[in-house]
Short mmCIF file of C-alpha atoms in Angstrom, two decimals:
data_model
loop_
_atom_site.label_atom_id
_atom_site.label_comp_id
_atom_site.label_asym_id
_atom_site.label_seq_id
_atom_site.Cartn_x
_atom_site.Cartn_y
_atom_site.Cartn_z
CA MET A 259 65.63 116.36 114.86
CA LEU A 260 63.01 116.15 112.17
CA ILE A 261 63.76 119.48 111.92
CA LEU A 262 66.79 118.60 110.83
CA PHE A 263 66.52 115.79 108.22
CA SER A 264 62.29 116.56 107.28
CA PRO A 265 62.51 115.72 102.70
CA SER A 266 62.05 120.12 103.12
CA ALA A 267 65.24 120.43 104.52
CA LEU A 268 67.03 118.15 103.07
CA ARG A 269 66.71 120.10 99.40
CA GLY A 270 69.41 123.02 98.49
CA SER A 271 72.40 123.76 99.77
CA TYR A 272 72.27 122.48 102.80
CA CYS A 273 71.67 119.01 101.89
CA LEU A 274 75.39 117.56 102.69
CA PRO A 275 75.78 118.43 105.67
CA ARG A 276 73.47 117.05 107.64
CA ILE A 277 73.52 113.54 105.43
CA ILE A 278 76.90 113.63 106.83
CA LEU A 279 74.95 114.45 110.32
CA LEU A 280 72.79 111.61 109.84
CA LEU A 281 75.72 109.40 108.75
CA GLY A 282 77.85 110.30 112.08
CA CYS A 283 74.89 109.64 114.64
CA PHE A 284 74.75 106.67 113.00
CA VAL A 285 78.11 105.57 113.07
CA ILE A 286 78.34 106.47 117.18
CA CYS A 287 75.35 103.91 117.71
CA SER A 288 77.01 101.71 115.33
CA SER A 289 80.53 101.58 117.43
CA GLN A 290 78.27 101.77 120.18
CA VAL A 291 76.26 98.55 119.87
CA ASP A 292 80.10 97.17 118.30
CA ALA A 293 81.73 97.72 121.48
CA GLN A 294 78.69 96.47 124.12
CA SER A 295 79.87 92.72 122.11
CA ARG A 296 83.15 92.94 123.56
CA GLY A 297 83.58 93.03 126.74
CA PRO A 298 82.37 94.78 129.80
CA VAL A 299 83.24 98.76 128.43
CA THR A 300 81.79 101.94 130.14
CA TYR A 301 80.71 104.20 128.41
CA SER A 302 80.73 108.34 128.53
CA ALA A 303 79.12 110.85 126.42
CA GLY A 304 79.09 115.12 126.64
CA ILE A 305 79.53 118.33 125.34
CA MET A 306 82.77 119.91 123.84
CA VAL A 307 83.60 123.57 123.02
CA GLY A 308 86.60 125.22 121.83
CA THR A 309 87.87 125.20 117.87
CA VAL A 310 85.15 122.28 117.55
CA ASN A 311 82.05 122.32 120.09
CA GLY A 312 80.37 119.46 119.56
CA VAL A 313 78.66 116.39 121.14
CA SER A 314 81.91 113.50 122.54
CA VAL A 315 81.20 109.61 123.07
CA LYS A 316 84.26 107.56 124.79
CA GLY A 317 83.57 104.25 124.61
CA SER A 318 86.67 102.75 127.65
CA PHE A 319 87.07 98.95 127.33
CA GLU A 320 87.81 97.76 131.15
CA ASP A 321 89.02 94.10 130.01
CA GLN A 322 91.60 94.59 127.94
CA ALA A 323 91.69 91.34 126.17
CA ALA A 324 88.45 92.97 124.94
CA ALA A 325 90.34 96.22 123.57
CA PRO A 326 90.29 96.35 119.49
CA PHE A 327 93.43 96.53 117.84
CA GLY A 328 95.31 94.22 121.11
CA SER A 329 97.02 95.29 123.82
CA GLY A 330 97.62 98.87 124.98
CA PHE A 331 94.66 100.21 123.40
CA ARG A 332 92.06 100.84 126.18
CA SER A 333 88.98 103.18 125.08
CA ILE A 334 87.80 104.37 122.08
CA ASP A 335 86.00 108.17 121.95
CA ILE A 336 84.29 109.66 118.57
CA ASN A 337 84.15 113.34 118.72
CA LEU A 338 80.33 114.60 116.14
CA SER A 339 80.29 118.95 115.67
CA SER A 340 78.70 121.11 113.05
CA ASP A 341 77.43 124.86 112.90
CA LEU A 342 74.26 123.22 111.49
CA ALA A 343 74.86 125.05 108.25
CA ASP A 344 77.67 124.18 106.30
CA PHE A 345 80.51 122.38 108.17
CA VAL A 346 79.77 119.16 110.18
CA LEU A 347 83.68 117.75 111.25
CA SER A 348 83.06 113.77 112.83
CA SER A 349 86.81 112.17 113.75
CA ALA A 350 86.68 108.65 115.81
CA HIS A 351 89.99 107.42 117.45
CA ILE A 352 91.07 104.37 118.53
CA ARG A 353 93.80 105.75 122.44
CA ILE A 354 95.75 104.72 124.65
CA ASP A 355 94.83 105.67 128.02
CA HIS A 356 97.37 105.91 130.81
CA HIS A 357 96.02 106.94 134.66
CA VAL A 358 98.54 108.95 137.12
CA LEU A 359 98.68 106.61 140.83
CA ASN A 360 96.74 107.94 143.48
CA SER A 361 95.35 110.65 140.93
CA PRO A 362 92.08 111.26 139.31
CA LEU A 363 94.01 112.17 135.83
CA THR A 364 94.42 110.21 133.36
CA THR A 365 96.65 111.02 129.93
CA PHE A 366 95.38 109.45 126.70
CA LEU A 367 96.56 109.55 122.72
CA GLY A 368 95.96 107.75 119.76
CA PRO A 369 95.69 107.83 116.04
CA GLY A 370 92.06 108.12 114.60
CA MET A 371 90.48 109.21 110.89
CA THR A 372 89.12 112.70 110.77
CA LEU A 373 85.40 112.55 108.28
CA GLY A 374 83.42 115.94 106.78
CA VAL A 375 82.03 118.74 105.11
CA ASP A 376 82.70 121.97 104.69
CA GLU A 377 80.96 124.28 101.83
CA ASN A 378 79.91 121.45 100.45
CA GLU A 379 83.20 119.88 99.68
CA ILE A 380 83.34 116.59 101.75
CA PHE A 381 87.28 116.15 103.48
CA TRP A 382 88.59 112.58 104.91
CA GLY A 383 92.42 112.25 106.48
CA PRO A 384 94.06 110.47 109.57
CA SER A 385 94.27 112.64 112.68
CA GLY A 386 95.32 112.60 116.43
CA VAL A 387 94.00 113.09 119.36
CA LEU A 388 96.49 114.42 122.76
CA GLY A 389 95.23 114.93 125.92
CA PHE A 390 94.27 114.15 129.63
CA PHE A 391 91.08 114.58 131.93
CA PHE A 392 89.92 114.09 135.30
CA SER A 393 87.35 111.27 136.76
CA LYS A 394 85.29 112.57 140.12
CA GLY A 395 82.34 110.32 139.87
CA PRO A 396 80.27 109.51 137.53
CA TYR A 397 82.20 113.47 136.24
CA GLU A 398 84.80 113.04 133.53
CA VAL A 399 86.64 117.25 132.30
CA PHE A 400 88.67 116.20 129.44
CA LEU A 401 91.39 118.58 127.50
CA GLN A 402 92.40 117.44 124.19
CA LEU A 403 94.46 118.69 120.74
CA MET A 404 93.69 116.68 117.56
CA PRO A 405 95.49 117.59 114.90
CA ARG A 406 94.37 116.62 111.84
CA LEU A 407 96.02 115.71 108.18
CA THR A 408 93.01 116.37 105.26
CA ILE A 409 93.88 114.21 102.40
CA THR A 410 90.58 114.99 100.18
CA PRO A 411 90.14 117.72 98.41
CA LYS A 412 93.48 119.47 98.67
CA MET A 413 96.28 118.57 100.88
CA ASP A 414 96.16 120.36 104.54
CA GLY A 415 96.63 120.02 108.47
CA ARG A 416 95.46 121.83 111.39
CA ILE A 417 95.13 120.82 114.81
CA GLU A 418 91.97 121.60 116.47
CA SER A 419 90.72 121.85 120.23
CA ALA A 420 88.74 121.16 122.76
CA ALA A 421 87.88 121.36 126.15
CA GLY A 422 84.84 119.18 127.64
CA LEU A 423 82.64 117.40 130.49
CA ARG A 424 80.86 113.99 129.86
CA LEU A 425 78.72 112.24 131.94
CA LYS A 426 80.04 108.56 132.54
CA MET A 427 76.06 105.92 132.10
#
């Protein structure tokens, strides 16, 4: 971690992606603290691979009244991916989770936002997430699609996909 953010590493063309990565870590930590103040929350964290590779953190609200934005939203996920050179992508989504009865399967969908840097150009825009996960003990295996619309610097749309494993904390 110190190598990524040392004064010598923050010079040159790779400075902006590292700053965005640092901000992404700050957002993840601050959202966890904010979620803790809402009530009983179950956290999970892990890795994801696919068209985006990186880390994934999720907070699930046990009490529906504690969930953000009112009824229906049961969890928040934050994904952070980077090639540690000139590309950083972070996204956050509020999700509606639907547990399939008598099954470890849960489906989810929800809106969110994406912020990133590609070759020193900052991009952002709305995004979404759609997928499912299997839960068994402390493990959660997930598959998801993340459509996103980039508004700046130019209008662009993409559908990212990822599979991953999270461990409940």
